[in-house]
């Protein structure tokens, strides 16, 4: 056995790149700066755990497992990588505005995580997104030390207290945007902002037709739970115009869904949103920002597949370029000034930066049933014709040394026996016997 075989078995270079790998000792190694990590900067995770869990009198910290190990440098690298990808796309596409990210606090509200993101992202105008009153208070507290240009995006259900708090934040010079998700929220915003003598910045969440059909797309499409329909958007615009506040409408927000699987779906959604944005400009709104929401996916299994709920078929640069191209194409065609692009990537920023460590409390071993030639003969006799044919084909393939064919017939034989068992035509001893045959085949082929 070797570290290379361990790496291959656990697919660590698929799901873990560029932050996790197997080192020469066979341990998990963390590369906190991604591909820019130098050999001496790699962190052996086993050594970290030993230091944390060893008794104090042995030089350790005496901590009890389970514990979470955080790597703030990974967080910093994720922010820099996201910003760099969009900066490159903006430059290469000749886009005439910039990108600035927003971190959704709900993704991980840990104080150290939020404060690190604000600190590392201050040079990029990185902001925060809140979806409730407690999150808004948390975001205000953290953004005091961040960029004055960073957005404080207020999403979620809004009552009078939430809107008042958001307007107080505006009064305190936070770059606050109140995003309307329900039409009735507008009346509260207009009424409270006049009472407080604060000029609000308003955003709209559009309910797009583009539908993300995967596991994480339940809130997308025109039947999604959140956002305003085109009819509702027009009513909001009309009401703002009648109130003399149409210039306050400056941001369009949408969310296709988490784990967007492909750039094709992304381009379709962003293109549709850019059309809505352009129409709002035509109607006289003071538009400046397009917020593409979350959705930047993580390849959890390393397959780089767009057909899986736990993978995505694109990289960070593909994502950024697709967004910038889609917005630029529509705006250029409509002669609309390019908006500032925002995104609310949560899992894509924080997923890699922490590891949960826990002790294995027990283990199981699989002991295969041994088959004598007599019991094997008895087993075969009880099989139906199709299963018996699979067994004969399996034996013939084994004699010829055709191992892939062996596995094919073994799997087929097992499935037929399971079907027989479900129909009541095979007893449990016979079902165990087929497991033993298939285990024997797998081990024999593996050993060879």
Tab-separated table of C-alpha atoms in Angstrom:
chain	number	residue	atom	x	y	z
A	1	UNK	CA	0.000	0.000	0.000
A	2	UNK	CA	1.160	3.564	-0.676
A	3	UNK	CA	0.060	7.191	-0.190
A	4	UNK	CA	-0.745	7.282	-3.927
A	5	UNK	CA	-3.155	4.358	-3.538
A	6	UNK	CA	-4.781	6.075	-0.531
A	7	UNK	CA	-5.211	9.253	-2.547
A	8	UNK	CA	-6.818	7.279	-5.362
A	9	UNK	CA	-9.078	5.249	-3.051
A	10	UNK	CA	-10.504	8.287	-1.259
A	11	UNK	CA	-10.567	10.429	-4.455
A	12	UNK	CA	-8.984	13.233	-2.453
A	13	UNK	CA	-7.517	14.940	-5.522
A	14	UNK	CA	-11.015	15.028	-7.002
A	15	UNK	CA	-13.058	16.580	-4.182
A	16	UNK	CA	-10.211	18.083	-2.140
A	17	UNK	CA	-8.148	19.956	-4.719
A	18	UNK	CA	-6.467	22.354	-4.304
A	19	UNK	CA	-6.726	22.398	-0.482
A	20	UNK	CA	-6.436	18.744	0.569
A	21	UNK	CA	-4.041	15.996	-0.461
A	22	UNK	CA	-2.240	12.920	0.887
A	23	UNK	CA	1.355	13.597	1.959
A	24	UNK	CA	4.342	11.237	1.824
A	25	UNK	CA	3.505	9.925	5.317
A	26	UNK	CA	0.052	8.868	4.147
A	27	UNK	CA	-1.694	11.548	6.224
A	28	UNK	CA	-4.201	14.169	5.059
A	29	UNK	CA	-2.298	17.345	4.282
A	30	UNK	CA	-3.909	20.792	4.085
A	31	UNK	CA	-2.674	23.365	1.562
A	32	UNK	CA	-3.965	26.626	3.065
A	33	UNK	CA	-3.021	28.795	0.086
A	34	UNK	CA	-4.345	26.420	-2.564
A	35	UNK	CA	-2.064	25.964	-5.575
A	36	UNK	CA	0.235	28.714	-4.239
A	37	UNK	CA	1.042	26.719	-1.085
A	38	UNK	CA	4.784	26.066	-0.695
A	39	UNK	CA	5.960	22.627	0.554
A	40	UNK	CA	6.924	23.984	3.996
A	41	UNK	CA	3.487	25.620	4.370
A	42	UNK	CA	1.540	22.348	4.125
A	43	UNK	CA	-0.189	21.289	7.354
A	44	UNK	CA	-0.303	17.638	8.443
A	45	UNK	CA	-3.831	17.273	9.845
A	46	UNK	CA	-2.891	14.276	12.007
A	47	UNK	CA	-0.214	16.349	13.784
A	48	UNK	CA	-2.756	19.100	14.433
A	49	UNK	CA	-5.208	16.616	15.934
A	50	UNK	CA	-2.493	15.013	18.081
A	51	UNK	CA	-1.389	18.410	19.398
A	52	UNK	CA	-4.992	19.362	20.151
A	53	UNK	CA	-6.004	16.091	21.828
A	54	UNK	CA	-2.815	15.078	23.675
A	55	UNK	CA	-2.828	15.709	27.464
A	56	UNK	CA	-1.498	19.077	28.648
A	57	UNK	CA	1.289	17.393	30.643
A	58	UNK	CA	2.488	15.827	27.368
A	59	UNK	CA	2.639	19.176	25.572
A	60	UNK	CA	-0.830	18.961	24.034
A	61	UNK	CA	-3.919	21.139	24.509
A	62	UNK	CA	-6.004	18.470	26.222
A	63	UNK	CA	-9.071	19.039	24.023
A	64	UNK	CA	-11.787	16.412	23.719
A	65	UNK	CA	-12.925	15.121	20.361
A	66	UNK	CA	-15.047	15.840	18.366
A	67	UNK	CA	-13.572	19.195	17.402
A	68	UNK	CA	-13.648	21.538	14.422
A	69	UNK	CA	-10.328	22.626	12.927
A	70	UNK	CA	-10.547	25.907	11.007
A	71	UNK	CA	-8.076	27.159	8.405
A	72	UNK	CA	-8.586	30.934	7.975
A	73	UNK	CA	-5.999	31.031	5.163
A	74	UNK	CA	-8.266	28.757	3.098
A	75	UNK	CA	-11.087	31.271	3.642
A	76	UNK	CA	-8.777	34.062	2.482
A	77	UNK	CA	-7.745	32.074	-0.587
A	78	UNK	CA	-11.367	31.353	-1.521
A	79	UNK	CA	-12.225	35.067	-1.378
A	80	UNK	CA	-9.160	36.006	-3.405
A	81	UNK	CA	-9.845	33.271	-5.975
A	82	UNK	CA	-13.465	34.382	-6.437
A	83	UNK	CA	-12.470	38.032	-6.814
A	84	UNK	CA	-9.603	37.147	-9.158
A	85	UNK	CA	-11.894	35.056	-11.391
A	86	UNK	CA	-14.370	37.921	-11.778
A	87	UNK	CA	-11.613	40.532	-12.222
A	88	UNK	CA	-10.151	38.440	-15.059
A	89	UNK	CA	-13.583	37.992	-16.673
A	90	UNK	CA	-14.338	41.738	-16.398
A	91	UNK	CA	-11.011	42.634	-17.994
A	92	UNK	CA	-11.072	40.021	-20.764
A	93	UNK	CA	-14.706	40.759	-21.709
A	94	UNK	CA	-14.236	44.529	-21.732
A	95	UNK	CA	-16.904	44.876	-19.053
A	96	UNK	CA	-17.299	48.490	-17.923
A	97	UNK	CA	-18.152	47.933	-14.249
A	98	UNK	CA	-16.684	45.844	-11.435
A	99	UNK	CA	-17.571	42.847	-9.281
A	100	UNK	CA	-18.047	42.928	-5.520
A	101	UNK	CA	-19.120	39.921	-3.502
A	102	UNK	CA	-21.546	39.570	-0.615
A	103	UNK	CA	-21.324	36.788	1.969
A	104	UNK	CA	-24.692	35.361	3.142
A	105	UNK	CA	-24.423	35.211	6.924
A	106	UNK	CA	-26.913	32.307	7.156
A	107	UNK	CA	-24.360	29.995	5.546
A	108	UNK	CA	-22.163	30.102	8.669
A	109	UNK	CA	-22.877	32.653	11.404
A	110	UNK	CA	-19.779	31.821	13.437
A	111	UNK	CA	-18.320	35.118	14.635
A	112	UNK	CA	-14.766	34.255	13.588
A	113	UNK	CA	-15.901	33.197	10.100
A	114	UNK	CA	-17.886	36.388	9.470
A	115	UNK	CA	-15.184	38.652	10.899
A	116	UNK	CA	-12.476	36.905	8.852
A	117	UNK	CA	-14.500	37.313	5.650
A	118	UNK	CA	-14.995	41.031	6.341
A	119	UNK	CA	-11.272	41.463	7.121
A	120	UNK	CA	-9.989	39.463	4.132
A	121	UNK	CA	-12.567	40.981	1.778
A	122	UNK	CA	-12.280	44.645	2.763
A	123	UNK	CA	-9.856	45.349	-0.095
A	124	UNK	CA	-12.389	43.891	-2.555
A	125	UNK	CA	-15.415	45.873	-1.256
A	126	UNK	CA	-16.808	42.605	0.046
A	127	UNK	CA	-20.098	42.934	1.952
A	128	UNK	CA	-22.601	40.830	3.876
A	129	UNK	CA	-26.147	39.605	3.298
A	130	UNK	CA	-28.655	39.253	6.130
A	131	UNK	CA	-31.960	37.400	6.063
A	132	UNK	CA	-33.316	38.276	9.521
A	133	UNK	CA	-33.065	40.889	12.283
A	134	UNK	CA	-30.434	38.981	14.306
A	135	UNK	CA	-28.330	38.488	11.179
A	136	UNK	CA	-28.674	42.177	10.325
A	137	UNK	CA	-27.375	43.167	13.779
A	138	UNK	CA	-24.511	40.694	13.407
A	139	UNK	CA	-23.680	42.043	9.949
A	140	UNK	CA	-23.730	45.679	11.122
A	141	UNK	CA	-21.396	44.826	13.994
A	142	UNK	CA	-18.936	43.069	11.663
A	143	UNK	CA	-19.063	45.522	8.732
A	144	UNK	CA	-17.958	48.385	11.018
A	145	UNK	CA	-14.433	47.112	10.328
A	146	UNK	CA	-14.982	46.419	6.638
A	147	UNK	CA	-15.083	48.408	3.420
A	148	UNK	CA	-17.411	51.421	3.387
A	149	UNK	CA	-18.354	50.377	-0.184
A	150	UNK	CA	-19.292	46.848	0.856
A	151	UNK	CA	-23.002	46.181	0.445
A	152	UNK	CA	-25.248	45.267	3.357
A	153	UNK	CA	-28.004	43.376	1.531
A	154	UNK	CA	-31.221	42.885	3.519
A	155	UNK	CA	-33.189	39.863	2.307
A	156	UNK	CA	-35.825	37.694	3.962
A	157	UNK	CA	-39.209	38.506	5.475
A	158	UNK	CA	-39.415	42.116	6.637
A	159	UNK	CA	-41.664	43.546	9.298
A	160	UNK	CA	-41.625	47.161	10.487
A	161	UNK	CA	-38.892	46.481	13.041
A	162	UNK	CA	-36.573	44.873	10.453
A	163	UNK	CA	-37.082	47.736	7.988
A	164	UNK	CA	-36.513	50.336	10.717
A	165	UNK	CA	-33.261	48.625	11.669
A	166	UNK	CA	-32.137	48.531	8.031
A	167	UNK	CA	-32.856	52.266	7.704
A	168	UNK	CA	-30.927	52.959	10.917
A	169	UNK	CA	-28.011	51.133	9.301
A	170	UNK	CA	-28.397	53.415	6.272
A	171	UNK	CA	-28.364	56.431	8.589
A	172	UNK	CA	-25.130	55.087	10.152
A	173	UNK	CA	-23.501	55.209	6.699
A	174	UNK	CA	-23.736	51.481	5.943
A	175	UNK	CA	-24.245	50.773	2.234
A	176	UNK	CA	-27.615	49.163	2.990
A	177	UNK	CA	-29.990	47.812	0.347
A	178	UNK	CA	-33.500	46.663	1.304
A	179	UNK	CA	-34.475	43.938	-1.161
A	180	UNK	CA	-38.228	43.526	-1.596
A	181	UNK	CA	-39.310	39.887	-1.652
A	182	UNK	CA	-43.022	40.559	-1.057
A	183	UNK	CA	-44.959	43.358	-2.716
A	184	UNK	CA	-46.502	44.552	0.562
A	185	UNK	CA	-43.037	45.314	1.991
A	186	UNK	CA	-42.860	48.398	-0.229
A	187	UNK	CA	-45.601	50.256	1.681
A	188	UNK	CA	-43.671	49.735	4.927
A	189	UNK	CA	-40.412	50.933	3.371
A	190	UNK	CA	-42.023	54.111	1.969
A	191	UNK	CA	-43.897	54.893	5.192
A	192	UNK	CA	-41.042	54.225	7.644
A	193	UNK	CA	-38.361	55.923	5.519
A	194	UNK	CA	-40.463	59.112	5.426
A	195	UNK	CA	-41.004	59.026	9.186
A	196	UNK	CA	-37.278	58.505	9.784
A	197	UNK	CA	-36.276	61.002	7.063
A	198	UNK	CA	-33.957	58.459	5.454
A	199	UNK	CA	-33.574	58.002	1.699
A	200	UNK	CA	-33.628	54.205	1.254
A	201	UNK	CA	-31.825	52.178	-1.395
A	202	UNK	CA	-34.255	49.547	-2.632
A	203	UNK	CA	-33.744	46.288	-4.467
A	204	UNK	CA	-36.184	43.823	-6.034
A	205	UNK	CA	-35.998	40.059	-5.978
A	206	UNK	CA	-37.275	38.847	-9.329
A	207	UNK	CA	-39.024	35.512	-9.699
A	208	UNK	CA	-37.415	34.276	-12.919
A	209	UNK	CA	-38.857	31.746	-15.356
A	210	UNK	CA	-35.511	29.942	-15.455
A	211	UNK	CA	-35.878	26.735	-13.433
A	212	UNK	CA	-33.135	24.765	-11.656
A	213	UNK	CA	-34.618	21.258	-11.657
A	214	UNK	CA	-32.105	19.658	-9.265
A	215	UNK	CA	-32.395	18.921	-5.541
A	216	UNK	CA	-31.309	22.483	-4.625
A	217	UNK	CA	-33.644	24.268	-7.053
A	218	UNK	CA	-36.975	24.077	-5.193
A	219	UNK	CA	-37.122	27.867	-4.730
A	220	UNK	CA	-36.500	28.638	-8.420
A	221	UNK	CA	-38.842	29.100	-11.377
A	222	UNK	CA	-42.046	31.089	-11.639
A	223	UNK	CA	-43.747	28.837	-9.047
A	224	UNK	CA	-40.934	29.413	-6.525
A	225	UNK	CA	-41.770	30.702	-3.058
A	226	UNK	CA	-39.711	33.900	-3.125
A	227	UNK	CA	-39.562	37.002	-5.270
A	228	UNK	CA	-41.825	39.187	-7.384
A	229	UNK	CA	-43.520	38.297	-10.658
A	230	UNK	CA	-43.266	40.645	-13.645
A	231	UNK	CA	-46.756	41.983	-12.853
A	232	UNK	CA	-45.744	42.715	-9.259
A	233	UNK	CA	-42.484	44.356	-10.396
A	234	UNK	CA	-44.457	46.719	-12.635
A	235	UNK	CA	-46.789	47.617	-9.744
A	236	UNK	CA	-43.778	48.328	-7.490
A	237	UNK	CA	-42.223	50.564	-10.169
A	238	UNK	CA	-45.529	52.431	-10.598
A	239	UNK	CA	-45.912	52.968	-6.845
A	240	UNK	CA	-42.314	54.203	-6.475
A	241	UNK	CA	-42.835	56.604	-9.376
A	242	UNK	CA	-46.028	57.967	-7.806
A	243	UNK	CA	-44.136	58.437	-4.518
A	244	UNK	CA	-41.252	60.239	-6.240
A	245	UNK	CA	-38.851	57.486	-5.168
A	246	UNK	CA	-38.102	55.635	-8.412
A	247	UNK	CA	-34.466	56.710	-8.185
A	248	UNK	CA	-34.241	54.690	-4.929
A	249	UNK	CA	-34.679	51.450	-6.890
A	250	UNK	CA	-31.057	50.520	-7.617
A	251	UNK	CA	-30.606	46.742	-7.347
A	252	UNK	CA	-32.074	43.668	-9.013
A	253	UNK	CA	-31.667	40.386	-7.159
A	254	UNK	CA	-32.488	36.802	-8.152
A	255	UNK	CA	-31.565	33.304	-7.053
A	256	UNK	CA	-31.723	30.293	-9.368
A	257	UNK	CA	-30.906	27.859	-6.549
A	258	UNK	CA	-27.898	26.387	-4.758
A	259	UNK	CA	-25.426	24.091	-6.532
A	260	UNK	CA	-26.167	25.332	-10.067
A	261	UNK	CA	-25.005	22.272	-12.066
A	262	UNK	CA	-23.992	23.818	-15.403
A	263	UNK	CA	-22.955	27.093	-17.022
A	264	UNK	CA	-25.786	26.643	-19.539
A	265	UNK	CA	-28.397	26.974	-16.791
A	266	UNK	CA	-26.431	29.840	-15.236
A	267	UNK	CA	-26.222	31.752	-18.532
A	268	UNK	CA	-29.951	31.264	-19.118
A	269	UNK	CA	-30.873	32.649	-15.680
A	270	UNK	CA	-28.422	35.558	-15.720
A	271	UNK	CA	-29.492	36.465	-19.268
A	272	UNK	CA	-33.158	36.571	-18.250
A	273	UNK	CA	-32.332	38.702	-15.190
A	274	UNK	CA	-30.265	41.090	-17.308
A	275	UNK	CA	-33.334	41.600	-19.533
A	276	UNK	CA	-35.401	42.498	-16.440
A	277	UNK	CA	-32.605	44.845	-15.290
A	278	UNK	CA	-32.547	46.587	-18.691
A	279	UNK	CA	-36.315	47.034	-18.630
A	280	UNK	CA	-36.127	48.621	-15.174
A	281	UNK	CA	-33.560	51.087	-16.541
A	282	UNK	CA	-35.930	51.855	-19.450
A	283	UNK	CA	-38.753	52.497	-16.966
A	284	UNK	CA	-36.631	55.141	-15.205
A	285	UNK	CA	-35.312	53.315	-12.126
A	286	UNK	CA	-31.897	54.400	-10.831
A	287	UNK	CA	-30.399	50.940	-11.381
A	288	UNK	CA	-26.743	50.276	-10.423
A	289	UNK	CA	-26.400	46.670	-9.227
A	290	UNK	CA	-27.338	43.201	-10.420
A	291	UNK	CA	-27.136	40.611	-7.620
A	292	UNK	CA	-26.994	37.079	-9.055
A	293	UNK	CA	-27.583	35.452	-5.652
A	294	UNK	CA	-25.979	32.176	-4.634
A	295	UNK	CA	-25.523	29.000	-6.613
A	296	UNK	CA	-21.772	28.749	-7.217
A	297	UNK	CA	-21.405	25.004	-6.691
A	298	UNK	CA	-18.904	22.748	-4.961
A	299	UNK	CA	-17.695	19.482	-6.516
A	300	UNK	CA	-18.268	17.287	-3.460
A	301	UNK	CA	-17.410	13.962	-5.124
A	302	UNK	CA	-14.785	15.045	-7.643
A	303	UNK	CA	-16.690	13.785	-10.697
A	304	UNK	CA	-17.052	17.238	-12.348
A	305	UNK	CA	-20.512	16.172	-13.474
A	306	UNK	CA	-23.393	18.500	-14.308
A	307	UNK	CA	-25.868	15.603	-13.852
A	308	UNK	CA	-25.240	15.222	-10.124
A	309	UNK	CA	-26.636	17.089	-7.102
A	310	UNK	CA	-23.227	16.796	-5.381
A	311	UNK	CA	-21.040	17.938	-8.258
A	312	UNK	CA	-20.792	20.719	-10.861
A	313	UNK	CA	-19.518	20.685	-14.418
A	314	UNK	CA	-17.516	23.929	-14.295
A	315	UNK	CA	-14.727	25.737	-12.464
A	316	UNK	CA	-14.534	29.121	-10.760
A	317	UNK	CA	-13.301	30.911	-13.875
A	318	UNK	CA	-16.019	29.328	-16.049
A	319	UNK	CA	-18.643	30.571	-13.593
A	320	UNK	CA	-17.350	34.155	-13.515
A	321	UNK	CA	-16.903	34.376	-17.296
A	322	UNK	CA	-20.406	33.020	-17.932
A	323	UNK	CA	-21.981	35.636	-15.639
A	324	UNK	CA	-20.030	38.574	-17.073
A	325	UNK	CA	-20.651	37.514	-20.685
A	326	UNK	CA	-24.390	37.072	-20.128
A	327	UNK	CA	-24.836	40.504	-18.480
A	328	UNK	CA	-22.633	42.311	-21.010
A	329	UNK	CA	-24.396	40.740	-24.012
A	330	UNK	CA	-27.870	41.893	-22.918
A	331	UNK	CA	-26.797	45.350	-21.722
A	332	UNK	CA	-24.848	46.078	-24.917
A	333	UNK	CA	-27.804	45.031	-27.047
A	334	UNK	CA	-30.134	47.286	-25.032
A	335	UNK	CA	-27.618	50.181	-24.803
A	336	UNK	CA	-27.696	49.980	-20.998
A	337	UNK	CA	-24.762	50.967	-18.809
A	338	UNK	CA	-23.061	47.880	-17.347
A	339	UNK	CA	-24.162	47.309	-13.728
A	340	UNK	CA	-21.948	46.363	-10.803
A	341	UNK	CA	-22.157	42.570	-10.484
A	342	UNK	CA	-22.692	41.075	-7.021
A	343	UNK	CA	-22.976	37.457	-5.947
A	344	UNK	CA	-23.944	35.798	-2.663
A	345	UNK	CA	-21.690	32.749	-2.670
A	346	UNK	CA	-21.834	31.003	0.694
A	347	UNK	CA	-20.867	27.357	0.477
A	348	UNK	CA	-18.279	28.111	-2.232
A	349	UNK	CA	-16.468	30.433	0.198
A	350	UNK	CA	-16.656	28.520	3.481
A	351	UNK	CA	-16.998	24.814	2.623
A	352	UNK	CA	-13.288	24.000	2.396
A	353	UNK	CA	-12.100	26.029	5.349
A	354	UNK	CA	-13.055	23.762	8.280
A	355	UNK	CA	-12.792	20.072	9.107
A	356	UNK	CA	-14.798	18.122	11.692
A	357	UNK	CA	-12.612	15.571	13.517
A	358	UNK	CA	-14.182	12.751	15.550
A	359	UNK	CA	-13.046	9.461	16.986
A	360	UNK	CA	-13.996	6.141	15.434
A	361	UNK	CA	-15.786	4.354	18.281
A	362	UNK	CA	-16.103	0.934	16.654
A	363	UNK	CA	-15.473	-0.941	13.422
A	364	UNK	CA	-17.096	-3.735	11.484
A	365	UNK	CA	-15.542	-6.514	9.429
A	366	UNK	CA	-17.196	-8.513	6.714
A	367	UNK	CA	-16.722	-12.261	7.056
A	368	UNK	CA	-17.819	-14.124	3.961
A	369	UNK	CA	-19.637	-17.438	4.216
A	370	UNK	CA	-17.442	-20.287	3.034
A	371	UNK	CA	-18.981	-22.525	0.387
A	372	UNK	CA	-18.193	-26.209	-0.024
A	373	UNK	CA	-18.639	-27.785	-3.455
A	374	UNK	CA	-21.702	-29.602	-2.043
A	375	UNK	CA	-23.386	-26.395	-0.809
A	376	UNK	CA	-22.445	-24.651	-4.032
A	377	UNK	CA	-24.119	-27.431	-6.020
A	378	UNK	CA	-27.209	-27.120	-3.810
A	379	UNK	CA	-27.204	-23.349	-4.318
A	380	UNK	CA	-27.037	-23.631	-8.119
A	381	UNK	CA	-29.845	-26.203	-8.204
A	382	UNK	CA	-32.286	-23.721	-6.628
A	383	UNK	CA	-31.579	-20.955	-9.155
A	384	UNK	CA	-34.007	-20.180	-11.934
A	385	UNK	CA	-32.921	-20.674	-15.558
A	386	UNK	CA	-31.684	-17.097	-16.094
A	387	UNK	CA	-29.653	-17.057	-12.882
A	388	UNK	CA	-28.216	-20.522	-13.643
A	389	UNK	CA	-27.126	-19.215	-17.056
A	390	UNK	CA	-25.390	-16.260	-15.354
A	391	UNK	CA	-23.569	-18.708	-13.061
A	392	UNK	CA	-22.379	-20.807	-16.020
A	393	UNK	CA	-21.228	-17.675	-17.877
A	394	UNK	CA	-19.456	-16.489	-14.714
A	395	UNK	CA	-17.595	-19.811	-14.416
A	396	UNK	CA	-16.606	-19.775	-18.099
A	397	UNK	CA	-15.329	-16.178	-17.887
A	398	UNK	CA	-13.284	-17.078	-14.776
A	399	UNK	CA	-11.642	-19.995	-16.584
A	400	UNK	CA	-10.775	-17.686	-19.531
A	401	UNK	CA	-9.394	-15.041	-17.136
A	402	UNK	CA	-11.840	-12.368	-18.359
A	403	UNK	CA	-12.168	-10.485	-15.096
A	404	UNK	CA	-14.408	-7.606	-16.221
A	405	UNK	CA	-16.850	-10.137	-17.670
A	406	UNK	CA	-16.680	-12.060	-14.378
A	407	UNK	CA	-17.795	-8.997	-12.441
A	408	UNK	CA	-20.586	-8.304	-14.940
A	409	UNK	CA	-22.083	-11.791	-14.568
A	410	UNK	CA	-21.564	-11.793	-10.782
A	411	UNK	CA	-23.555	-8.538	-10.458
A	412	UNK	CA	-26.230	-9.907	-12.793
A	413	UNK	CA	-26.442	-13.159	-10.832
A	414	UNK	CA	-26.798	-11.287	-7.543
A	415	UNK	CA	-29.604	-9.079	-8.858
A	416	UNK	CA	-31.534	-12.070	-10.212
A	417	UNK	CA	-31.223	-13.844	-6.842
A	418	UNK	CA	-32.417	-10.734	-5.002
A	419	UNK	CA	-35.444	-10.634	-7.324
A	420	UNK	CA	-36.094	-14.347	-6.631
A	421	UNK	CA	-35.862	-13.713	-2.884
A	422	UNK	CA	-38.334	-10.802	-3.100
A	423	UNK	CA	-40.754	-13.089	-4.964
A	424	UNK	CA	-40.436	-15.723	-2.217
A	425	UNK	CA	-38.685	-18.282	-4.461
A	426	UNK	CA	-35.300	-18.249	-2.690
A	427	UNK	CA	-34.606	-18.726	1.004
A	428	UNK	CA	-32.309	-16.543	3.122
A	429	UNK	CA	-29.523	-19.168	3.208
A	430	UNK	CA	-29.440	-19.141	-0.594
A	431	UNK	CA	-29.353	-15.332	-0.624
A	432	UNK	CA	-26.362	-15.432	1.746
A	433	UNK	CA	-24.735	-18.003	-0.548
A	434	UNK	CA	-24.921	-15.701	-3.582
A	435	UNK	CA	-23.298	-12.945	-1.499
A	436	UNK	CA	-20.511	-15.386	-0.664
A	437	UNK	CA	-20.012	-16.290	-4.341
A	438	UNK	CA	-19.846	-12.625	-5.389
A	439	UNK	CA	-17.480	-11.723	-2.525
A	440	UNK	CA	-15.222	-14.608	-3.507
A	441	UNK	CA	-15.156	-13.402	-7.133
A	442	UNK	CA	-14.377	-9.802	-6.081
A	443	UNK	CA	-11.530	-10.873	-3.780
A	444	UNK	CA	-10.063	-13.281	-6.318
A	445	UNK	CA	-10.078	-10.615	-9.033
A	446	UNK	CA	-8.679	-7.989	-6.646
A	447	UNK	CA	-5.855	-10.305	-5.555
A	448	UNK	CA	-4.926	-11.055	-9.152
